[in-house]
Amino acid sequence: MAELNSPVTLGALKLKNRVIMAPLTRSRASDDRVPTPMMAEYYAQRASAGLIISEATVISEEANGYLNTPGLFNDAQVEGWKRITQAVHDKGGLIVAQLWHVGRVSHPDLLNGATPVSASAIQQTGHVSLLRPKRPYVLPRPLEISEIHAITEQYRQAAIRAKAAGFDGVELHAANGYLIDQFLQSKTNQREDEYGGSVENRARFLLEVMDALIEVWGADRVGVHLAPRGDEHDMGDDDPRETFGYVMEQLGQRQIAFFFTREYLAEDSISQEMKQRSNGVPYIANMRLNREDAVELLASGKADAVSFGKAYIANPDLYERLVQNAPLNELNFENMIGSQSAEGYIDYPALTETAIFSTTA
């Protein structure tokens, strides 16, 4: 029976335990998207996780939708990430890079005046995250086929840079209403060419990018991040079971390292159906999990590993706390995103520090 502290193999990745640190945007990179030494300390603090999936990392300056998120499109960024991967490896950890293009989830103010791109010219509801004063999302421009191919190449180049930076693999961010997801789901894809219409066409971009990443890394070091519930950034699909089931059949044929779903547990969840159609690809469960959920998912074989996001922000030693069923630190929302401060980033105490403080208080 699998437990939190059981080792597990995801493709070529041999994990010491089944607790995964989810990708978490913290906006602590420099203005030119170079990872900082403070980020290296942050990741090293959390290296007891079985696997760290890095914060979403843009593949080009045009791919961004947030200030101070890191990139993997130039040499300075590679050097910044090298400090991080080395710090994690020195602590016995593993880390993969999550590769990202936000598509329409951006604004001309973040793109030097350019119009955000998407599968189709469908405007997202709501306001752009973190930009002040608040402003609505704009109508995106549909990508030309030649541009789709160019972005696929940008993903491939980012994967090459991830290898140079010392990562252990890569994960494609195909979730949460960002560019790949915008092509995949029917609400945002109204194209009438080979990238729109049928599920085979809507999934084409995702699969072409995955094949580019596999070309660089091998399938056993490539994962994918999916959000079948479509509950972020005004998404939706006419038939999620068919759409995401088809994707998993195709990725199962490629025998990728893992798939990760951002989907809370409920009667209408489809992650188990995706798992059944994946030809044995390891599954990482995520979203609103508590310790009891995680233990049950592993014990029952419904998931191969379990992932936590916000809990890993506030608890650098979350793995140890979960194994010991110890209390968790309270999350500081004020400095969670969009702050360059160390406060609320690298100052959360570990269990041993908490115990020392309690003894001396």
Short mmCIF file of C-alpha atoms in Angstrom, two decimals:
data_model
loop_
_atom_site.label_atom_id
_atom_site.label_comp_id
_atom_site.label_asym_id
_atom_site.label_seq_id
_atom_site.Cartn_x
_atom_site.Cartn_y
_atom_site.Cartn_z
CA MET A 1 0.00 0.00 0.00
CA ALA A 2 1.48 3.33 -1.08
CA GLU A 3 2.01 5.93 1.64
CA LEU A 4 3.24 9.51 1.76
CA ASN A 5 6.80 8.34 2.46
CA SER A 6 6.83 5.55 -0.15
CA PRO A 7 9.28 6.02 -3.02
CA VAL A 8 7.80 6.17 -6.51
CA THR A 9 9.13 6.25 -10.06
CA LEU A 10 7.69 8.72 -12.56
CA GLY A 11 9.28 7.83 -15.88
CA ALA A 12 13.02 8.31 -15.34
CA LEU A 13 12.46 10.30 -12.14
CA LYS A 14 13.03 8.26 -8.98
CA LEU A 15 11.27 10.09 -6.14
CA LYS A 16 12.13 9.51 -2.48
CA ASN A 17 8.50 10.14 -1.48
CA ARG A 18 5.09 10.86 -3.03
CA VAL A 19 4.59 14.45 -1.84
CA ILE A 20 4.96 16.91 -4.72
CA MET A 21 5.45 20.68 -4.50
CA ALA A 22 3.03 22.20 -7.00
CA PRO A 23 4.08 25.05 -9.30
CA LEU A 24 3.52 28.36 -7.51
CA THR A 25 3.80 31.81 -9.07
CA ARG A 26 5.51 34.07 -6.53
CA SER A 27 6.81 36.92 -8.77
CA ARG A 28 10.23 37.13 -7.11
CA ALA A 29 12.37 37.15 -10.26
CA SER A 30 14.14 40.30 -11.42
CA ASP A 31 12.49 42.78 -13.77
CA ASP A 32 14.17 41.03 -16.70
CA ARG A 33 12.90 37.63 -15.49
CA VAL A 34 16.18 36.30 -14.13
CA PRO A 35 15.81 34.00 -11.09
CA THR A 36 17.41 35.46 -7.96
CA PRO A 37 19.56 34.01 -5.14
CA MET A 38 16.58 34.42 -2.80
CA MET A 39 14.63 32.07 -5.06
CA ALA A 40 17.40 29.48 -4.71
CA GLU A 41 17.03 29.61 -0.92
CA TYR A 42 13.23 29.28 -1.22
CA TYR A 43 13.41 26.14 -3.36
CA ALA A 44 16.22 24.58 -1.33
CA GLN A 45 14.10 24.97 1.82
CA ARG A 46 11.47 22.74 0.17
CA ALA A 47 13.79 20.10 -1.29
CA SER A 48 12.48 17.33 0.98
CA ALA A 49 9.49 17.06 -1.39
CA GLY A 50 9.63 14.00 -3.62
CA LEU A 51 9.59 16.37 -6.58
CA ILE A 52 9.44 20.14 -7.02
CA ILE A 53 7.63 21.47 -10.06
CA SER A 54 8.98 24.97 -10.62
CA GLU A 55 6.82 28.04 -10.75
CA ALA A 56 5.45 28.72 -14.23
CA THR A 57 8.33 29.93 -16.40
CA VAL A 58 7.74 31.87 -19.61
CA ILE A 59 9.25 30.67 -22.88
CA SER A 60 9.57 34.19 -24.32
CA GLU A 61 8.95 37.79 -23.29
CA GLU A 62 5.79 37.70 -25.45
CA ALA A 63 4.51 34.73 -23.42
CA ASN A 64 4.16 36.66 -20.17
CA GLY A 65 1.11 37.93 -18.33
CA TYR A 66 2.58 38.89 -14.95
CA LEU A 67 5.45 41.04 -13.74
CA ASN A 68 8.59 39.41 -12.29
CA THR A 69 7.83 35.84 -13.30
CA PRO A 70 10.97 33.97 -14.38
CA GLY A 71 11.88 33.00 -17.92
CA LEU A 72 13.91 30.41 -19.80
CA PHE A 73 14.66 32.23 -23.02
CA ASN A 74 18.13 33.72 -22.52
CA ASP A 75 21.50 32.84 -21.02
CA ALA A 76 21.15 35.05 -17.93
CA GLN A 77 17.99 33.22 -16.98
CA VAL A 78 19.70 29.86 -17.45
CA GLU A 79 22.47 30.99 -15.09
CA GLY A 80 19.89 32.10 -12.52
CA TRP A 81 18.11 28.76 -12.67
CA LYS A 82 21.44 26.91 -12.34
CA ARG A 83 21.80 28.29 -8.81
CA ILE A 84 18.33 26.99 -7.99
CA THR A 85 18.68 23.49 -9.43
CA GLN A 86 22.10 23.11 -7.77
CA ALA A 87 20.68 24.23 -4.41
CA VAL A 88 17.84 21.69 -4.69
CA HIS A 89 20.17 18.89 -5.77
CA ASP A 90 22.56 19.69 -2.92
CA LYS A 91 19.66 18.98 -0.55
CA GLY A 92 18.86 15.68 -2.29
CA GLY A 93 15.84 16.99 -4.18
CA LEU A 94 14.51 16.80 -7.73
CA ILE A 95 13.10 19.72 -9.72
CA VAL A 96 11.44 20.00 -13.14
CA ALA A 97 10.76 23.24 -15.03
CA GLN A 98 7.17 24.17 -15.84
CA LEU A 99 7.09 25.84 -19.27
CA TRP A 100 4.46 28.53 -19.87
CA HIS A 101 2.79 30.80 -22.40
CA VAL A 102 -0.22 32.71 -21.03
CA GLY A 103 -1.85 33.55 -24.37
CA ARG A 104 -4.82 35.88 -23.89
CA VAL A 105 -4.30 36.09 -20.10
CA SER A 106 -2.20 39.22 -20.53
CA HIS A 107 -2.51 42.86 -21.52
CA PRO A 108 -0.75 45.22 -23.98
CA ASP A 109 0.76 47.02 -20.96
CA LEU A 110 2.69 43.81 -20.25
CA LEU A 111 3.60 43.20 -23.90
CA ASN A 112 5.14 46.50 -24.98
CA GLY A 113 1.82 47.49 -26.53
CA ALA A 114 1.25 44.26 -28.48
CA THR A 115 -2.14 42.52 -28.49
CA PRO A 116 -2.26 39.23 -26.57
CA VAL A 117 -2.69 36.11 -28.70
CA SER A 118 -4.98 33.10 -28.43
CA ALA A 119 -6.60 30.33 -30.42
CA SER A 120 -9.51 32.61 -31.37
CA ALA A 121 -10.62 36.22 -30.93
CA ILE A 122 -12.63 35.57 -27.76
CA GLN A 123 -12.25 38.07 -24.95
CA GLN A 124 -11.83 36.84 -21.40
CA THR A 125 -14.08 38.23 -18.70
CA GLY A 126 -12.61 39.86 -15.61
CA HIS A 127 -9.63 42.09 -14.91
CA VAL A 128 -5.92 41.58 -15.47
CA SER A 129 -4.26 40.13 -12.37
CA LEU A 130 -2.04 42.43 -10.30
CA LEU A 131 -2.05 45.40 -12.69
CA ARG A 132 -3.20 48.64 -11.06
CA PRO A 133 -5.35 50.52 -11.73
CA LYS A 134 -7.57 47.60 -12.65
CA ARG A 135 -8.22 47.12 -16.34
CA PRO A 136 -10.23 44.47 -18.24
CA TYR A 137 -8.66 41.83 -20.44
CA VAL A 138 -8.58 42.84 -24.11
CA LEU A 139 -9.79 41.03 -27.22
CA PRO A 140 -6.94 38.69 -28.21
CA ARG A 141 -5.59 38.16 -31.71
CA PRO A 142 -5.89 34.64 -33.21
CA LEU A 143 -2.53 33.08 -33.96
CA GLU A 144 -1.59 32.35 -37.56
CA ILE A 145 -0.50 28.78 -38.25
CA SER A 146 3.08 29.92 -38.85
CA GLU A 147 3.02 31.61 -35.43
CA ILE A 148 1.79 28.41 -33.78
CA HIS A 149 4.78 26.58 -35.25
CA ALA A 150 7.10 29.37 -34.07
CA ILE A 151 5.77 29.11 -30.50
CA THR A 152 6.25 25.34 -30.59
CA GLU A 153 9.88 26.02 -31.43
CA GLN A 154 10.09 28.46 -28.51
CA TYR A 155 8.93 25.65 -26.22
CA ARG A 156 11.62 23.39 -27.67
CA GLN A 157 14.30 26.02 -27.12
CA ALA A 158 13.10 26.56 -23.54
CA ALA A 159 13.37 22.81 -22.97
CA ILE A 160 16.96 22.91 -24.23
CA ARG A 161 17.71 25.76 -21.84
CA ALA A 162 16.04 23.85 -18.99
CA LYS A 163 18.49 21.03 -19.59
CA ALA A 164 21.39 23.48 -19.61
CA ALA A 165 20.10 24.94 -16.34
CA GLY A 166 20.30 21.56 -14.60
CA PHE A 167 16.63 20.66 -14.28
CA ASP A 168 15.64 16.99 -14.02
CA GLY A 169 12.88 17.30 -16.61
CA VAL A 170 10.11 19.61 -17.81
CA GLU A 171 6.37 19.94 -17.39
CA LEU A 172 4.16 21.58 -20.03
CA HIS A 173 1.70 24.05 -18.50
CA ALA A 174 -1.45 23.15 -20.46
CA ALA A 175 -3.90 24.19 -17.72
CA ASN A 176 -5.67 27.09 -16.02
CA GLY A 177 -6.82 28.85 -19.17
CA TYR A 178 -3.37 29.65 -20.57
CA LEU A 179 -2.42 29.34 -24.24
CA ILE A 180 -2.31 25.55 -24.69
CA ASP A 181 -5.59 25.25 -22.75
CA GLN A 182 -7.13 27.98 -24.93
CA PHE A 183 -6.54 25.75 -27.96
CA LEU A 184 -7.71 22.61 -26.19
CA GLN A 185 -11.08 23.69 -24.81
CA SER A 186 -14.01 24.39 -27.11
CA LYS A 187 -15.17 27.63 -25.44
CA THR A 188 -11.98 29.43 -26.43
CA ASN A 189 -11.21 27.62 -29.68
CA GLN A 190 -13.53 28.52 -32.55
CA ARG A 191 -10.96 27.95 -35.30
CA GLU A 192 -11.90 26.35 -38.60
CA ASP A 193 -8.44 25.12 -39.60
CA GLU A 194 -6.41 22.07 -38.54
CA TYR A 195 -6.12 23.50 -35.00
CA GLY A 196 -9.85 23.85 -34.36
CA GLY A 197 -13.14 21.98 -34.46
CA SER A 198 -12.67 18.30 -33.59
CA VAL A 199 -10.97 17.19 -30.40
CA GLU A 200 -8.12 15.82 -32.53
CA ASN A 201 -7.59 19.28 -33.99
CA ARG A 202 -7.97 21.18 -30.72
CA ALA A 203 -5.42 18.88 -29.06
CA ARG A 204 -2.97 19.19 -31.96
CA PHE A 205 -1.01 22.15 -30.52
CA LEU A 206 -0.64 20.48 -27.12
CA LEU A 207 0.61 17.25 -28.67
CA GLU A 208 2.99 19.01 -31.07
CA VAL A 209 4.53 20.90 -28.15
CA MET A 210 4.79 17.71 -26.10
CA ASP A 211 6.55 16.02 -29.01
CA ALA A 212 9.00 18.93 -29.18
CA LEU A 213 9.74 18.57 -25.44
CA ILE A 214 10.10 14.80 -25.82
CA GLU A 215 12.58 15.35 -28.65
CA VAL A 216 14.80 17.25 -26.21
CA TRP A 217 14.29 15.28 -23.00
CA GLY A 218 12.85 11.88 -23.88
CA ALA A 219 9.27 11.05 -22.92
CA ASP A 220 10.29 9.71 -19.50
CA ARG A 221 11.33 13.19 -18.30
CA VAL A 222 8.34 15.14 -19.65
CA GLY A 223 5.07 15.73 -17.77
CA VAL A 224 1.92 17.73 -18.42
CA HIS A 225 -0.27 19.96 -16.26
CA LEU A 226 -4.02 19.85 -17.04
CA ALA A 227 -7.17 21.45 -15.60
CA PRO A 228 -10.19 19.41 -16.73
CA ARG A 229 -12.66 21.38 -14.63
CA GLY A 230 -12.01 24.55 -16.68
CA ASP A 231 -12.58 26.74 -13.63
CA GLU A 232 -9.85 29.34 -14.23
CA HIS A 233 -9.78 32.32 -16.60
CA ASP A 234 -13.24 31.93 -18.12
CA MET A 235 -12.69 28.50 -19.66
CA GLY A 236 -15.08 25.72 -20.63
CA ASP A 237 -15.48 22.69 -22.87
CA ASP A 238 -18.51 21.03 -24.44
CA ASP A 239 -17.33 17.53 -23.47
CA PRO A 240 -14.44 17.50 -20.98
CA ARG A 241 -14.49 13.71 -20.66
CA GLU A 242 -13.91 13.25 -24.35
CA THR A 243 -11.44 16.13 -24.70
CA PHE A 244 -9.21 15.21 -21.77
CA GLY A 245 -9.71 11.47 -22.29
CA TYR A 246 -8.43 11.80 -25.84
CA VAL A 247 -5.44 13.82 -24.66
CA MET A 248 -4.55 11.13 -22.14
CA GLU A 249 -4.87 8.35 -24.71
CA GLN A 250 -2.41 10.21 -26.92
CA LEU A 251 -0.01 10.94 -24.08
CA GLY A 252 -0.32 7.34 -22.92
CA GLN A 253 0.90 6.22 -26.32
CA ARG A 254 3.93 8.44 -25.81
CA GLN A 255 4.50 7.05 -22.27
CA ILE A 256 5.28 10.40 -20.69
CA ALA A 257 6.64 10.62 -17.15
CA PHE A 258 3.45 11.86 -15.45
CA PHE A 259 0.27 13.86 -15.75
CA PHE A 260 -0.86 16.34 -13.12
CA THR A 261 -4.46 17.54 -12.78
CA ARG A 262 -5.65 20.63 -11.01
CA GLU A 263 -9.09 19.28 -10.07
CA TYR A 264 -10.67 19.23 -6.63
CA LEU A 265 -12.30 16.01 -5.46
CA ALA A 266 -16.03 15.82 -6.23
CA GLU A 267 -18.59 13.48 -7.77
CA ASP A 268 -18.13 15.08 -11.18
CA SER A 269 -14.31 14.85 -11.15
CA ILE A 270 -12.88 13.13 -14.23
CA SER A 271 -9.23 12.64 -13.28
CA GLN A 272 -9.83 8.95 -12.55
CA GLU A 273 -11.28 8.47 -16.03
CA MET A 274 -8.24 10.25 -17.45
CA LYS A 275 -6.02 7.87 -15.48
CA GLN A 276 -7.89 4.88 -16.88
CA ARG A 277 -7.32 6.11 -20.44
CA SER A 278 -3.64 6.97 -19.92
CA ASN A 279 -2.08 3.53 -20.53
CA GLY A 280 -0.48 3.57 -17.09
CA VAL A 281 1.01 7.08 -17.06
CA PRO A 282 1.60 8.02 -13.39
CA TYR A 283 -0.95 10.46 -12.00
CA ILE A 284 -0.29 13.37 -9.61
CA ALA A 285 -3.44 14.59 -7.82
CA ASN A 286 -3.79 18.24 -6.79
CA MET A 287 -6.15 20.97 -5.56
CA ARG A 288 -7.60 21.53 -2.09
CA LEU A 289 -6.21 18.26 -0.75
CA ASN A 290 -5.85 17.79 2.98
CA ARG A 291 -3.73 15.13 4.63
CA GLU A 292 -6.61 12.67 4.85
CA ASP A 293 -7.42 13.07 1.16
CA ALA A 294 -3.79 12.52 0.25
CA VAL A 295 -3.42 9.39 2.38
CA GLU A 296 -6.62 7.89 0.93
CA LEU A 297 -5.71 8.65 -2.69
CA LEU A 298 -2.35 6.93 -2.28
CA ALA A 299 -3.63 3.97 -0.25
CA SER A 300 -6.41 3.26 -2.74
CA GLY A 301 -4.15 3.56 -5.77
CA LYS A 302 -6.26 6.38 -7.19
CA ALA A 303 -3.16 8.56 -7.43
CA ASP A 304 0.53 7.76 -7.69
CA ALA A 305 1.56 10.99 -5.94
CA VAL A 306 -0.14 13.97 -4.30
CA SER A 307 0.65 17.64 -4.73
CA PHE A 308 0.22 20.69 -2.52
CA GLY A 309 0.47 24.36 -3.42
CA LYS A 310 -0.42 26.97 -0.78
CA ALA A 311 0.55 24.58 2.00
CA TYR A 312 4.07 24.48 0.55
CA ILE A 313 4.28 28.27 0.58
CA ALA A 314 3.77 28.39 4.36
CA ASN A 315 5.54 25.13 5.23
CA PRO A 316 9.00 24.58 3.75
CA ASP A 317 9.05 21.17 5.48
CA LEU A 318 5.52 20.21 4.47
CA TYR A 319 6.54 16.64 3.69
CA GLU A 320 7.82 16.08 7.22
CA ARG A 321 4.75 17.74 8.72
CA LEU A 322 2.39 15.53 6.70
CA VAL A 323 4.23 12.34 7.64
CA GLN A 324 4.18 13.31 11.32
CA ASN A 325 0.65 14.73 11.13
CA ALA A 326 2.07 17.92 12.65
CA PRO A 327 0.30 21.31 12.64
CA LEU A 328 0.87 23.65 9.69
CA ASN A 329 2.01 27.25 9.61
CA GLU A 330 -0.60 29.87 8.75
CA LEU A 331 -0.32 31.31 5.25
CA ASN A 332 0.53 35.01 4.87
CA PHE A 333 -1.59 36.12 1.91
CA GLU A 334 -0.27 39.69 1.94
CA ASN A 335 3.13 38.85 0.46
CA MET A 336 2.16 35.75 -1.47
CA ILE A 337 2.48 37.20 -4.99
CA GLY A 338 3.85 40.41 -6.41
CA SER A 339 6.26 41.31 -3.63
CA GLN A 340 10.05 41.37 -3.77
CA SER A 341 10.21 40.92 -0.01
CA ALA A 342 11.74 37.94 1.79
CA GLU A 343 8.86 38.24 4.25
CA GLY A 344 6.25 35.61 3.54
CA TYR A 345 8.69 33.89 1.19
CA ILE A 346 11.76 32.43 2.90
CA ASP A 347 10.97 33.24 6.55
CA TYR A 348 8.40 30.52 7.35
CA PRO A 349 9.74 28.37 10.20
CA ALA A 350 10.38 24.65 9.91
CA LEU A 351 9.17 22.24 12.59
CA THR A 352 12.56 22.19 14.31
CA GLU A 353 12.65 25.99 14.47
CA THR A 354 9.10 26.06 15.84
CA ALA A 355 10.08 23.55 18.54
CA ILE A 356 13.14 25.57 19.56
CA PHE A 357 11.08 28.75 19.74
CA SER A 358 8.42 27.03 21.86
CA THR A 359 11.06 25.70 24.25
CA THR A 360 12.77 29.06 24.76
CA ALA A 361 9.62 31.20 24.87
#
